[in-house]
CSV table of C-alpha atoms in Angstrom, one decimal:
chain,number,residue,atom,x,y,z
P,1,UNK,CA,146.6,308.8,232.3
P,2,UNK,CA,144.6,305.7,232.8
P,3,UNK,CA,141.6,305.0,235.9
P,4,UNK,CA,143.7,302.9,238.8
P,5,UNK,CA,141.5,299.7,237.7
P,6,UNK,CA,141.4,300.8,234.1
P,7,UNK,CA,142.8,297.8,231.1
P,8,UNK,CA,145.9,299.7,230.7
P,9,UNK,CA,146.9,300.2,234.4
P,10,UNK,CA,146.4,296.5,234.9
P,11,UNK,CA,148.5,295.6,232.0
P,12,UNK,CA,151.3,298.3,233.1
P,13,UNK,CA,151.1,296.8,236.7
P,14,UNK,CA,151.0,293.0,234.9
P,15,UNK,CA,154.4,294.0,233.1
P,16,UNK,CA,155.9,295.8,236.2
P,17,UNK,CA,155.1,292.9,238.6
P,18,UNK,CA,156.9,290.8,235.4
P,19,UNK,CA,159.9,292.3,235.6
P,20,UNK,CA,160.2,293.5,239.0
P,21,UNK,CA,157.8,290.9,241.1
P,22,UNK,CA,154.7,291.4,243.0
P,23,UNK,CA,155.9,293.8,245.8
P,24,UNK,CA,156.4,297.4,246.8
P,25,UNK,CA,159.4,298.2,245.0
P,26,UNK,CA,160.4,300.3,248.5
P,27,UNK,CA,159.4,298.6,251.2
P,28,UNK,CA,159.0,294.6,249.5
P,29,UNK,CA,155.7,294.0,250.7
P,30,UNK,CA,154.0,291.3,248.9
P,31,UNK,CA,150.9,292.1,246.9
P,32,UNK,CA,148.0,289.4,246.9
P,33,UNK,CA,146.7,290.5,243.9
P,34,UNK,CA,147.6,293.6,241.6
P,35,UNK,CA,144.8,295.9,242.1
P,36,UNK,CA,146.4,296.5,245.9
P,37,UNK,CA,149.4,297.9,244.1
P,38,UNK,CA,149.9,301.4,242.9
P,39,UNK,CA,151.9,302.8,240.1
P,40,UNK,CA,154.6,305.0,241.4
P,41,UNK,CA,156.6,306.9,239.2
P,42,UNK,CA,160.3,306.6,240.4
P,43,UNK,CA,161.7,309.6,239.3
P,44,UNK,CA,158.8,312.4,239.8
P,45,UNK,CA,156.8,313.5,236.9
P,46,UNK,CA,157.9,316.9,237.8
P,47,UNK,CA,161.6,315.8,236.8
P,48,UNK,CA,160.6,313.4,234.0
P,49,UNK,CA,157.4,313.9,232.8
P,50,UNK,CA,155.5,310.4,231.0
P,51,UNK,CA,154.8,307.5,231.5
P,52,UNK,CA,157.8,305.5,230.2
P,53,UNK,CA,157.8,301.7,231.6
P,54,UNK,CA,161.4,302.4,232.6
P,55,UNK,CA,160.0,305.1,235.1
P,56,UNK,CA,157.5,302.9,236.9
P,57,UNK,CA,157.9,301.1,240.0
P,58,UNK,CA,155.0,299.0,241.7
P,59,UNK,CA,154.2,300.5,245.2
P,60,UNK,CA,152.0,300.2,248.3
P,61,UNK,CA,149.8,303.0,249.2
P,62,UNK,CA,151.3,304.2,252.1
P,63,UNK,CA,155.0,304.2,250.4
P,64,UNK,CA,153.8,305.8,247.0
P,65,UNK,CA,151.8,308.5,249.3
P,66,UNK,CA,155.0,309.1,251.5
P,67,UNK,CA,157.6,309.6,248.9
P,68,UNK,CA,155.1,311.7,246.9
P,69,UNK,CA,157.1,314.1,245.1
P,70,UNK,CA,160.5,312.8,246.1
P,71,UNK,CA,163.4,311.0,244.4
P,72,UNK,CA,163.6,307.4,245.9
P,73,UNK,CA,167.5,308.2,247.7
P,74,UNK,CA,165.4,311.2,249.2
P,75,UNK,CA,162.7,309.1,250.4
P,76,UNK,CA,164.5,306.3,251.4
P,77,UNK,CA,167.0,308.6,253.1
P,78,UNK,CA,164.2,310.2,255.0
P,79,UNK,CA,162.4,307.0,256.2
P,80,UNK,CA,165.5,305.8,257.9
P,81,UNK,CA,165.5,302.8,255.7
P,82,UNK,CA,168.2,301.4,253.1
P,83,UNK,CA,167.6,300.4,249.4
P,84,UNK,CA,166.1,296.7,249.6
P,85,UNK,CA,169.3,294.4,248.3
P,86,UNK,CA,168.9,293.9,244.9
P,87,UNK,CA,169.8,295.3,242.0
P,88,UNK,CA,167.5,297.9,240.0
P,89,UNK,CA,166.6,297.7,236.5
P,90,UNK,CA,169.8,299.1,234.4
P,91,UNK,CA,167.2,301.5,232.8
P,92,UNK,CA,166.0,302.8,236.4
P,93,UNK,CA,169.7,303.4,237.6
P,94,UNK,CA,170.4,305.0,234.3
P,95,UNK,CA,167.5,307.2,234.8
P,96,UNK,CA,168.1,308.0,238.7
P,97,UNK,CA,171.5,309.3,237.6
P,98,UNK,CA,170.3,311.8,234.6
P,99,UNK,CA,168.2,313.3,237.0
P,100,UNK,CA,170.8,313.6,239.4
P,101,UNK,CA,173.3,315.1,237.0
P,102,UNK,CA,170.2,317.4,235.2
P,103,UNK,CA,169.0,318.8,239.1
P,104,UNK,CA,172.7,319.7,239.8
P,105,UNK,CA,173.8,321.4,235.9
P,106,UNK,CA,170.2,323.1,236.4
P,107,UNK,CA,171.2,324.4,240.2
P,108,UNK,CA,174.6,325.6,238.6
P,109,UNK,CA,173.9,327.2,235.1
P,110,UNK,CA,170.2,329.0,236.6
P,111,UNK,CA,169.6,330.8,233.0
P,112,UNK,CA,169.1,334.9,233.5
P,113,UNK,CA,167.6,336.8,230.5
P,114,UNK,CA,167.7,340.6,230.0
P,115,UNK,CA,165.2,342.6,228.3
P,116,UNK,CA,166.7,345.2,226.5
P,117,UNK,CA,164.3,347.9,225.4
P,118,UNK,CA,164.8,350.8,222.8
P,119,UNK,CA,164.0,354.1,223.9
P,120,UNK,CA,162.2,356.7,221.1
């Protein structure tokens, strides 16, 4: 993807910070300026790979380095803290469920395959 201080980052953080304001989408601390914000993808690339718009989430260092590799209930969960009170981007809640429902049909159907050989 792009360098942290790269023309694209600063336009996806200029659009995320648009639609979403100028804070740390988990905790709400405000950023002064944009290049103190990270780019946190809200459900992990390892569940939705790409860089979709609809994935990204402004967040401060310390919050996109503790959720890591985490869906946001998870983290959140973890942390002790509750969901800030507003209401998320119908894409993001639309997103956050598929994974949901994809991580618990994959966890139910796991896929076995048999190797059948013929014998001379």
């Amino acid at each position: 993807m792009a360098r942290p201080n790269s023309a694209r980052m600063r336009a996806i953080k200029r659009a995320l910070a648009d639609r979403d304001g100028a804070g740390c989408f988990y905790c709400g601390h405000p950023f002064a300026t944009l290049l103190g914000a990270t780019v946190d993808h809200l459900i992990p690339q390892s569940v939705l790979p790409g860089w979709a718009l609809m994935n990204l989430v402004l967040a401060c260092r310390p919050c996109n380095e503790a959720k890591a590799d985490q869906l946001p209930q998870v983290f959140l969960r973890a942390a002790g803290c509750a969901p800030l009170p507003r209401r998320p981007h119908p894409f993001v809640t639309t997103i956050a469920a598929l994974a949901a429902r994809l991580a618990r049909v994959e966890l139910r159907h796991q896929v076995t395959t048999t190797v059948v050989t013929a014998g001379r």
